[in-house]
Amino acid sequence: MKIAVFNSSPKTKRSNTHVVAAAFLAGAAEAGADTEEIFLAPKKINHCLGCLNCWLKTPGKCVHQDDMTELIEIFFGADIAVFATPLYVDNVSGVMKNFMDRLIPVMDPHFVMGSDGETQHVKSRDYPSIGVISTCGFPEQSHFQTLKLLFRRIARNMPATLAFEIYRSQGALLGIETPMLKPILDGYLKTVSDAGAEVVREGGISGKTAAALDMPLIPIEMHIAEANKYWDKMIAKNTGAGK
């Protein structure tokens, strides 16, 4: 099995999204998968022009000559393609949106009625199964509700199988090294790694593991208080307030 993670965080290897993706891929690799993480931010991905040339003049081929040609090959070479993104304004990052928009050329413009009674594009080729990894700074998991709907719609309209989803609120804690947090974060990342192994061996994440992945890392009230202290400290430091 080949698993390719497309990480759209502008922070690349310094991102909280990478911390989760790396743990997931470690578990998947241990279970026998061929794994790869591709950082999209350094890639040249021009935004879609909406010109429709990829459907009308050069079917399947975009007018842009950039890194998407290689990225599409990696995407379709994977058994599971993972969209990994930080949560920005209740949605994917801009880099990820460009990447998703530029997958349009591989779709067939013709319509067909889906089994659910709603129109969709004609299936032009077999898509890989898709997975989702996302992190955010908010303390509650409920902030991912837009992404959950988004990727269900994407899976439906490709069409593709939605293999797994991992959403991590309190993501900023993943980059903090303290004696108190270490066992908590180590335990969480071990669960992420277990999830990676389950996806390879069982085709998805078990209910027990999924429930563990959704648990708060620290109490929400504590998270709010500590986050506000941090922002007050950093704002004062960077503006010179209080001197």
XYZ file of N, CA and C in Angstrom:
729
model
N 0.839 -1.202 0.000
C 0.000 0.000 0.000
C 0.869 1.246 0.000
N 0.501 2.206 -0.838
C 1.198 3.483 -0.909
C 0.327 4.573 -0.309
N 0.868 5.307 0.668
C 0.150 6.417 1.286
C 0.954 7.691 1.063
N 0.328 8.682 0.444
C 0.972 9.976 0.197
C 0.222 11.068 0.944
N 0.924 11.773 1.816
C 0.344 12.891 2.555
C 0.743 14.189 1.872
N -0.250 14.990 1.507
C -0.008 16.301 0.920
C -0.239 17.344 2.015
N 0.864 17.853 2.569
C 0.810 18.771 3.707
C 0.834 20.210 3.201
N -0.233 20.955 3.490
C -0.348 22.316 2.961
C -0.042 23.403 3.979
N 0.550 23.053 5.099
C 0.898 24.097 6.065
C 2.051 24.938 5.533
N 1.953 26.268 5.621
C 3.070 27.126 5.215
C 4.318 26.889 6.057
N 4.151 26.295 7.245
C 5.289 26.054 8.139
C 6.003 24.739 7.837
N 5.522 23.974 6.908
C 6.088 22.693 6.472
C 6.495 21.817 7.668
N 7.798 21.531 7.820
C 8.244 20.622 8.884
C 8.138 21.225 10.283
N 7.901 22.516 10.375
C 7.747 23.152 11.688
C 6.291 23.202 12.124
N 5.413 22.610 11.341
C 3.988 22.735 11.613
C 3.459 21.657 12.540
N 2.388 22.001 13.239
C 1.689 21.009 14.068
C 1.057 19.933 13.185
N 0.658 20.326 11.991
C 0.097 19.370 11.044
C 1.118 18.290 10.710
N 2.369 18.684 10.562
C 3.435 17.714 10.271
C 3.646 16.761 11.441
N 3.545 17.267 12.659
C 3.740 16.408 13.838
C 2.746 15.246 13.798
N 1.495 15.554 13.504
C 0.469 14.513 13.444
C 0.684 13.620 12.228
N 0.970 14.230 11.076
C 1.171 13.449 9.855
C 2.350 12.496 9.996
N 3.433 12.965 10.606
C 4.622 12.128 10.766
C 4.329 10.931 11.658
N 3.570 11.149 12.734
C 3.215 10.035 13.630
C 2.324 9.035 12.904
N 1.373 9.538 12.119
C 0.484 8.664 11.356
C 1.287 7.823 10.366
N 2.189 8.464 9.633
C 2.969 7.752 8.630
C 3.939 6.758 9.264
N 4.432 7.065 10.448
C 5.321 6.130 11.138
C 4.586 4.830 11.446
N 3.351 4.951 11.924
C 2.552 3.764 12.206
C 2.205 3.004 10.946
N 1.893 3.745 9.878
C 1.558 3.113 8.608
C 2.756 2.375 8.030
N 3.934 3.003 8.131
C 5.150 2.366 7.615
C 5.488 1.107 8.393
N 5.299 1.162 9.710
C 5.572 -0.009 10.549
C 4.644 -1.170 10.178
N 3.451 -0.823 9.709
C 2.483 -1.850 9.305
C 2.717 -2.332 7.877
N 3.741 -1.766 7.218
C 4.111 -2.265 5.900
C 3.818 -1.361 4.731
N 3.306 -0.146 4.974
C 2.972 0.759 3.875
C 4.207 1.492 3.363
N 4.171 1.855 2.106
C 5.156 2.744 1.493
C 4.616 4.151 1.692
N 5.330 5.009 2.412
C 4.781 6.305 2.804
C 5.618 7.468 2.288
N 4.944 8.594 2.111
C 5.600 9.811 1.646
C 4.809 11.022 2.121
N 5.521 12.060 2.561
C 4.885 13.333 2.898
C 5.421 14.397 1.960
N 4.519 15.045 1.261
C 4.896 16.090 0.306
C 4.447 17.430 0.864
N 5.375 18.367 0.981
C 5.043 19.707 1.468
C 4.680 20.586 0.270
N 3.468 21.086 0.271
C 2.957 21.839 -0.872
C 3.430 23.288 -0.910
N 3.709 23.878 0.248
C 4.034 25.310 0.297
C 5.228 25.690 -0.586
N 6.299 24.893 -0.631
C 7.432 25.274 -1.487
C 7.188 25.001 -2.974
N 6.123 24.294 -3.299
C 5.843 23.949 -4.684
C 5.228 25.131 -5.436
N 5.439 25.126 -6.731
C 4.802 26.146 -7.561
C 3.460 25.603 -8.016
N 2.383 26.125 -7.416
C 1.029 25.703 -7.749
C 0.229 26.958 -8.076
N 0.115 27.264 -9.343
C -0.654 28.438 -9.753
C -2.144 28.208 -9.507
N -2.861 29.277 -9.255
C -4.290 29.131 -9.001
C -5.050 28.872 -10.297
N -6.148 28.155 -10.165
C -6.988 27.822 -11.316
C -7.537 29.107 -11.944
N -7.506 29.177 -13.277
C -8.002 30.351 -14.002
C -9.471 30.219 -14.382
N -10.032 29.019 -14.219
C -11.416 28.819 -14.623
C -11.611 28.929 -16.123
N -10.550 28.693 -16.904
C -10.616 28.875 -18.357
C -11.261 27.694 -19.078
N -11.334 26.536 -18.404
C -11.936 25.308 -18.926
C -11.153 24.674 -20.080
N -9.947 25.183 -20.339
C -9.133 24.559 -21.396
C -8.834 23.101 -21.079
N -8.741 22.786 -19.801
C -8.427 21.406 -19.389
C -9.562 20.442 -19.709
N -10.740 20.977 -19.981
C -11.887 20.161 -20.378
C -12.189 20.272 -21.879
N -11.896 21.443 -22.461
C -12.347 21.711 -23.823
C -11.257 21.600 -24.893
N -10.054 22.059 -24.581
C -8.986 22.099 -25.594
C -7.946 20.997 -25.404
N -7.517 20.831 -24.159
C -6.476 19.827 -23.859
C -6.970 18.964 -22.703
N -7.923 18.067 -22.957
C -8.546 17.280 -21.876
C -7.532 16.656 -20.931
N -7.724 16.966 -19.641
C -6.863 16.406 -18.611
C -5.570 17.158 -18.393
N -5.335 18.197 -19.166
C -4.070 18.934 -19.059
C -4.344 20.414 -18.842
N -3.735 20.959 -17.774
C -3.909 22.375 -17.424
C -3.009 23.266 -18.277
N -3.428 24.518 -18.462
C -2.605 25.471 -19.216
C -1.355 25.866 -18.444
N -1.401 25.744 -17.118
C -0.239 26.083 -16.304
C 0.836 25.008 -16.430
N 2.057 25.435 -16.545
C 3.203 24.533 -16.525
C 3.904 24.730 -15.178
N 3.528 23.923 -14.199
C 4.105 24.081 -12.866
C 4.223 22.722 -12.184
N 4.353 22.717 -10.864
C 4.615 21.475 -10.144
C 3.407 20.557 -10.022
N 2.226 21.007 -10.431
C 1.048 20.151 -10.311
C 1.129 18.912 -11.197
N 1.863 18.982 -12.283
C 2.005 17.798 -13.139
C 2.587 16.638 -12.344
N 3.653 16.912 -11.600
C 4.281 15.885 -10.768
C 3.377 15.492 -9.599
N 2.715 16.481 -8.999
C 1.878 16.206 -7.831
C 0.677 15.335 -8.196
N 0.116 15.542 -9.375
C -1.003 14.707 -9.810
C -0.547 13.269 -10.016
N 0.653 13.088 -10.524
C 1.193 11.738 -10.696
C 1.340 11.049 -9.342
N 1.823 11.782 -8.339
C 1.960 11.213 -6.994
C 0.589 10.896 -6.415
N -0.357 11.803 -6.632
C -1.719 11.627 -6.127
C -2.322 10.326 -6.649
N -2.245 10.119 -7.960
C -2.851 8.925 -8.544
C -1.979 7.678 -8.383
N -0.744 7.866 -7.972
C 0.117 6.721 -7.699
C -0.077 6.162 -6.305
N -0.887 6.859 -5.497
C -1.121 6.439 -4.110
C -2.394 5.613 -3.998
N -2.392 4.693 -3.052
C -3.623 3.985 -2.707
C -4.493 4.859 -1.811
N -3.815 5.632 -0.936
C -4.516 6.604 -0.100
C -3.792 7.939 -0.220
N -4.510 8.975 -0.656
C -3.969 10.324 -0.728
C -4.554 11.119 0.438
N -3.684 11.688 1.243
C -4.114 12.353 2.472
C -4.004 13.869 2.316
N -5.113 14.565 2.551
C -5.124 16.025 2.572
C -4.808 16.460 4.004
N -3.644 17.049 4.205
C -3.228 17.488 5.545
C -3.141 19.005 5.555
N -3.908 19.637 6.437
C -3.995 21.094 6.413
C -4.260 21.669 7.794
N -3.669 22.816 8.096
C -4.117 23.533 9.288
C -5.486 24.129 9.009
N -6.228 24.406 10.056
C -7.538 25.029 9.913
C -7.364 26.537 9.816
N -7.737 27.106 8.680
C -7.663 28.548 8.473
C -9.069 29.069 8.156
N -9.584 29.934 9.003
C -10.905 30.536 8.808
C -11.941 29.440 8.538
N -11.948 28.424 9.393
C -12.901 27.312 9.323
C -12.778 26.494 8.039
N -11.614 26.530 7.394
C -11.472 25.844 6.116
C -10.031 25.376 5.940
N -9.725 24.899 4.736
C -8.359 24.473 4.443
C -7.487 25.710 4.229
N -6.179 25.515 4.239
C -5.271 26.626 3.949
C -5.388 27.008 2.477
N -4.930 28.207 2.140
C -4.970 28.652 0.751
C -4.165 27.763 -0.164
N -3.024 27.278 0.323
C -2.181 26.375 -0.461
C -2.958 25.106 -0.816
N -3.681 24.553 0.159
C -4.459 23.341 -0.087
C -5.601 23.601 -1.061
N -6.240 24.758 -0.940
C -7.338 25.066 -1.868
C -6.837 25.133 -3.309
N -5.666 25.744 -3.511
C -5.093 25.772 -4.850
C -4.822 24.355 -5.357
N -4.281 23.528 -4.486
C -3.984 22.139 -4.856
C -5.261 21.404 -5.252
N -6.311 21.551 -4.456
C -7.565 20.862 -4.753
C -8.186 21.388 -6.044
N -8.157 22.716 -6.247
C -8.711 23.290 -7.470
C -7.985 22.762 -8.706
N -6.693 22.549 -8.563
C -5.897 22.122 -9.715
C -6.029 20.626 -10.007
N -6.835 19.928 -9.214
C -7.172 18.545 -9.541
C -8.340 18.489 -10.530
N -8.946 19.626 -10.821
C -10.108 19.683 -11.708
C -9.829 19.083 -13.096
N -8.643 19.305 -13.709
C -8.425 18.759 -15.056
C -8.604 17.249 -15.177
N -8.422 16.517 -14.099
C -8.530 15.056 -14.196
C -9.990 14.599 -14.135
N -10.905 15.519 -13.936
C -12.320 15.176 -13.861
C -12.983 15.285 -15.236
N -14.066 14.558 -15.417
C -14.864 14.616 -16.644
C -15.987 15.637 -16.429
N -16.160 16.606 -17.349
C -17.171 17.651 -17.142
C -18.613 17.176 -17.265
N -18.831 16.011 -17.884
C -20.201 15.544 -18.088
C -20.864 15.183 -16.758
N -22.188 15.311 -16.733
C -22.964 15.018 -15.531
C -23.628 13.645 -15.623
N -23.839 13.065 -14.456
C -24.600 11.830 -14.330
C -25.357 11.910 -13.004
N -26.493 11.261 -12.937
C -27.253 11.260 -11.688
C -26.655 10.223 -10.738
N -26.316 10.655 -9.544
C -25.754 9.751 -8.565
C -26.820 8.869 -7.947
N -26.376 7.833 -7.252
C -27.313 6.898 -6.625
C -28.149 7.557 -5.543
N -27.671 8.717 -5.029
C -28.404 9.429 -3.989
C -29.385 10.450 -4.564
N -29.517 10.476 -5.903
C -30.453 11.398 -6.529
C -29.903 12.787 -6.758
N -28.610 12.970 -6.554
C -27.971 14.260 -6.777
C -26.942 14.119 -7.901
N -26.846 15.156 -8.733
C -25.945 15.109 -9.877
C -24.480 15.120 -9.453
N -23.641 14.440 -10.242
C -22.203 14.493 -10.033
C -21.527 14.314 -11.385
N -20.213 14.558 -11.423
C -19.478 14.373 -12.666
C -19.334 12.886 -12.978
N -19.235 12.586 -14.258
C -18.985 11.214 -14.686
C -17.615 10.780 -14.158
N -17.534 9.573 -13.657
C -16.266 9.061 -13.152
C -15.333 8.806 -14.332
N -14.219 9.549 -14.367
C -13.313 9.471 -15.504
C -12.172 8.471 -15.281
N -11.870 8.205 -14.027
C -10.797 7.270 -13.692
C -10.934 6.879 -12.228
N -10.178 5.893 -11.818
C -10.216 5.484 -10.415
C -9.393 6.450 -9.574
N -10.012 6.975 -8.534
C -9.311 7.854 -7.607
C -8.747 7.030 -6.451
N -7.658 7.502 -5.843
C -7.221 6.845 -4.606
C -8.245 7.104 -3.507
N -8.247 6.264 -2.498
C -9.010 6.617 -1.298
C -8.384 7.868 -0.713
N -9.156 8.635 0.037
C -8.597 9.862 0.603
C -8.662 9.822 2.120
N -7.718 10.516 2.732
C -7.684 10.676 4.171
C -7.550 12.150 4.503
N -7.806 12.511 5.744
C -7.737 13.905 6.177
C -6.993 13.991 7.499
N -6.060 14.934 7.581
C -5.392 15.276 8.836
C -5.450 16.794 8.974
N -5.952 17.284 10.086
C -6.019 18.726 10.277
C -5.795 19.079 11.743
N -5.196 20.241 11.961
C -4.966 20.737 13.319
C -5.458 22.177 13.411
N -5.821 22.576 14.629
C -6.198 23.970 14.851
C -5.828 24.373 16.268
N -5.855 25.670 16.525
C -5.501 26.176 17.843
C -6.663 26.249 18.811
N -7.896 26.157 18.307
C -9.060 26.175 19.187
C -9.053 24.925 20.084
N -9.673 24.999 21.243
C -9.650 23.844 22.154
C -10.697 22.774 21.865
N -11.759 23.087 21.101
C -12.824 22.111 20.885
C -12.726 21.462 19.503
N -13.123 20.199 19.432
C -13.148 19.471 18.169
C -14.257 19.973 17.232
N -15.235 20.660 17.789
C -16.367 21.130 16.990
C -15.959 22.120 15.906
N -14.785 22.715 16.023
C -14.341 23.682 15.023
C -14.029 23.044 13.670
N -14.003 21.731 13.618
C -13.709 21.049 12.357
C -14.964 20.655 11.583
N -16.131 21.108 12.015
C -17.353 20.645 11.371
C -17.427 21.036 9.893
N -16.869 22.193 9.526
C -16.859 22.584 8.110
C -15.985 21.645 7.297
N -14.807 21.317 7.810
C -13.917 20.410 7.096
C -14.527 19.019 6.964
N -15.207 18.564 7.998
C -15.823 17.239 7.937
C -16.833 17.164 6.797
N -17.636 18.208 6.661
C -18.603 18.233 5.566
C -17.891 18.378 4.221
N -16.886 19.240 4.168
C -16.158 19.478 2.933
C -15.584 18.194 2.356
N -14.892 17.419 3.187
C -14.223 16.238 2.655
C -15.198 15.099 2.370
N -16.337 15.096 3.008
C -17.366 14.131 2.624
C -17.921 14.480 1.239
N -18.066 15.774 0.978
C -18.540 16.210 -0.333
C -17.486 15.921 -1.415
N -16.229 16.176 -1.094
C -15.164 15.905 -2.058
C -15.118 14.420 -2.392
N -15.199 13.579 -1.361
C -15.177 12.126 -1.585
C -16.358 11.708 -2.446
N -17.526 12.286 -2.194
C -18.705 11.934 -2.977
C -18.542 12.318 -4.439
N -18.037 13.513 -4.688
C -18.027 14.047 -6.039
C -16.858 13.587 -6.888
N -15.807 12.996 -6.277
C -14.709 12.530 -7.125
C -15.137 11.408 -8.076
N -15.757 10.324 -7.695
C -16.002 9.851 -6.330
C -14.821 9.036 -5.804
N -14.669 9.025 -4.477
C -13.585 8.283 -3.837
C -14.056 7.832 -2.461
N -13.344 6.896 -1.895
C -13.643 6.420 -0.548
C -12.932 7.296 0.477
N -13.655 7.751 1.482
C -13.053 8.501 2.577
C -12.557 7.488 3.597
N -11.256 7.229 3.594
C -10.678 6.149 4.397
C -10.580 6.498 5.875
N -10.189 7.738 6.183
C -10.038 8.117 7.588
C -9.977 9.630 7.717
N -10.235 10.102 8.933
C -10.097 11.513 9.288
C -9.463 11.617 10.670
N -8.490 12.505 10.816
C -7.895 12.812 12.117
C -7.900 14.328 12.282
N -8.632 14.792 13.276
C -8.717 16.221 13.561
C -8.165 16.467 14.962
N -7.233 17.429 15.065
C -6.605 17.702 16.360
C -6.762 19.151 16.761
N -7.738 19.405 17.642
C -7.828 20.714 18.284
C -6.679 20.809 19.291
N -6.478 22.001 19.872
C -5.373 22.222 20.815
C -4.030 21.914 20.153
N -3.967 22.121 18.844
C -2.775 21.764 18.088
C -1.511 22.458 18.536
N -1.637 23.665 19.065
C -0.440 24.404 19.491
C 0.324 23.680 20.587
N -0.366 22.835 21.335
C 0.299 22.094 22.413
C 1.318 21.105 21.871
N 1.167 20.695 20.627
C 2.077 19.703 20.045
C 3.505 20.218 19.932
N 3.671 21.535 19.945
C 5.007 22.102 19.821
C 5.603 22.557 21.136
N 4.938 22.237 22.251
C 5.412 22.673 23.564
C 6.074 21.506 24.295
N 7.272 21.728 24.783
C 7.991 20.681 25.503
C 8.068 21.043 26.996
N 7.244 20.399 27.781
C 7.282 20.571 29.229
C 7.110 19.206 29.876
N 7.618 19.011 31.087
C 7.464 17.726 31.778
C 5.999 17.325 31.949
N 5.108 18.322 32.143
C 3.703 18.004 32.343
C 3.052 17.481 31.058
N 3.396 18.116 29.929
C 2.756 17.766 28.667
C 3.373 16.541 27.992
N 4.626 16.255 28.270
C 5.309 15.189 27.533
C 4.565 13.857 27.546
N 4.167 13.334 28.708
C 3.465 12.047 28.674
C 2.112 12.121 27.952
N 1.458 13.282 28.027
C 0.177 13.454 27.344
C 0.373 13.422 25.830
N 1.376 14.185 25.351
C 1.626 14.252 23.919
C 2.183 12.939 23.391
N 3.053 12.316 24.165
C 3.585 11.013 23.752
C 2.461 9.994 23.602
N 1.519 10.030 24.541
C 0.392 9.110 24.477
C -0.492 9.391 23.277
N -0.732 10.673 23.002
C -1.564 11.030 21.855
C -0.907 10.607 20.554
N 0.378 10.900 20.391
C 1.063 10.564 19.147
C 1.189 9.056 18.969
N 1.253 8.325 20.066
C 1.242 6.862 19.966
C -0.114 6.407 19.409
N -1.178 7.050 19.837
C -2.509 6.714 19.322
C -2.614 7.053 17.841
N -2.030 8.180 17.420
C -2.007 8.545 16.002
C -1.250 7.482 15.201
N -0.125 7.043 15.756
C 0.659 5.997 15.101
C -0.142 4.702 14.985
N -0.860 4.372 16.041
C -1.724 3.184 16.012
C -2.793 3.326 14.925
N -3.309 4.547 14.770
C -4.313 4.800 13.737
C -3.728 4.547 12.349
N -2.479 4.971 12.143
C -1.822 4.724 10.865
C -1.707 3.243 10.562
N -1.360 2.470 11.579
C -1.254 1.018 11.408
C -2.621 0.400 11.120
N -3.664 0.895 11.787
C -5.013 0.366 11.573
C -5.497 0.626 10.153
N -5.184 1.806 9.625
C -5.602 2.129 8.257
C -4.980 1.140 7.268
N -3.724 0.791 7.494
C -3.043 -0.151 6.593
C -3.604 -1.562 6.756
N -3.781 -1.986 7.985
C -4.175 -3.375 8.244
C -5.670 -3.624 8.107
N -6.476 -2.591 8.443
C -7.919 -2.798 8.497
C -8.706 -1.909 7.539
N -8.032 -0.968 6.891
C -8.711 -0.104 5.945
C -9.356 1.120 6.554
N -9.201 1.314 7.845
C -9.787 2.470 8.521
C -9.384 2.504 9.967
N -9.873 3.498 10.693
C -9.559 3.662 12.111
C -10.707 3.101 12.939
N -10.385 2.296 13.928
C -11.411 1.684 14.774
C -12.127 2.745 15.596
N -13.330 2.415 16.023
C -14.099 3.348 16.846
C -13.387 3.706 18.132
N -12.727 2.732 18.740
C -12.008 2.974 19.995
C -10.869 3.954 19.785
N -10.099 3.746 18.718
C -8.977 4.645 18.439
C -9.477 6.026 18.055
N -10.534 6.091 17.266
C -11.094 7.381 16.864
C -11.557 8.182 18.075
N -12.173 7.510 19.025
C -12.635 8.192 20.237
C -11.452 8.731 21.036
N -10.378 7.944 21.103
C -9.182 8.387 21.827
C -8.536 9.588 21.142
N -8.561 9.613 19.813
C -7.977 10.719 19.066
C -8.734 12.028 19.286
N -10.002 11.939 19.601
C -10.834 13.133 19.782
C -10.817 13.690 21.204
N -10.191 12.980 22.116
C -10.170 13.434 23.506
C -9.332 14.703 23.658
N -9.746 15.652 24.506
C -8.927 16.846 24.751
C -7.564 16.466 25.332
N -6.547 17.212 24.960
C -5.217 16.956 25.506
C -5.114 17.475 26.936
N -5.725 18.631 27.168
C -5.824 19.197 28.513
C -7.243 19.752 28.651
N -7.712 20.015 29.881
C -9.053 20.587 30.046
C -9.215 21.888 29.259
N -10.369 22.070 28.667
C -10.599 23.221 27.801
C -10.430 24.541 28.548
N -10.912 24.603 29.791
C -10.775 25.838 30.570
C -9.302 26.184 30.792
N -8.502 25.173 31.050
C -7.066 25.387 31.233
C -6.431 25.877 29.931
N -6.862 25.288 28.828
C -6.322 25.671 27.524
C -6.591 27.146 27.244
N -7.817 27.587 27.498
C -8.173 28.987 27.258
C -7.333 29.927 28.111
N -7.209 29.605 29.393
C -6.459 30.462 30.306
C -4.989 30.551 29.905
N -4.383 29.402 29.605
C -2.960 29.386 29.252
C -2.718 30.040 27.903
N -3.644 29.836 26.959
C -3.493 30.460 25.642
C -3.550 31.980 25.754
N -4.465 32.497 26.564
C -4.579 33.943 26.719
C -3.352 34.534 27.404
N -2.794 33.815 28.384
C -1.549 34.268 29.015
C -0.428 34.342 27.983
N -0.368 33.326 27.126
C 0.678 33.285 26.097
C 0.557 34.476 25.159
N -0.684 34.743 24.679
C -0.864 35.841 23.733
C -0.563 37.187 24.377
N -0.968 37.368 25.636
C -0.643 38.619 26.336
C 0.868 38.798 26.433
N 1.568 37.733 26.758
C 3.022 37.786 26.897
C 3.686 38.109 25.568
N 3.255 37.442 24.492
C 3.884 37.640 23.194
C 3.552 39.008 22.597
N 2.343 39.489 22.826
C 1.971 40.815 22.331
C 2.799 41.879 23.034
N 2.945 41.740 24.354
C 3.758 42.687 25.123
C 5.216 42.659 24.673
N 5.713 41.468 24.417
C 7.103 41.313 23.988
C 7.344 41.956 22.636
N 6.413 41.804 21.736
C 6.619 42.279 20.360
C 6.219 43.728 20.141
N 5.413 44.277 21.061
C 5.027 45.688 20.919
C 5.756 46.591 21.914
N 6.462 45.984 22.858
C 7.149 46.773 23.865
C 6.245 47.264 24.956
N 5.017 46.743 25.013
C 4.067 47.164 26.049
C 4.567 46.786 27.423
N 4.351 47.663 28.367
C 4.722 47.368 29.750
C 6.145 47.800 30.106
N 6.901 48.317 29.115
C 8.256 48.755 29.411
C 8.255 50.157 29.994
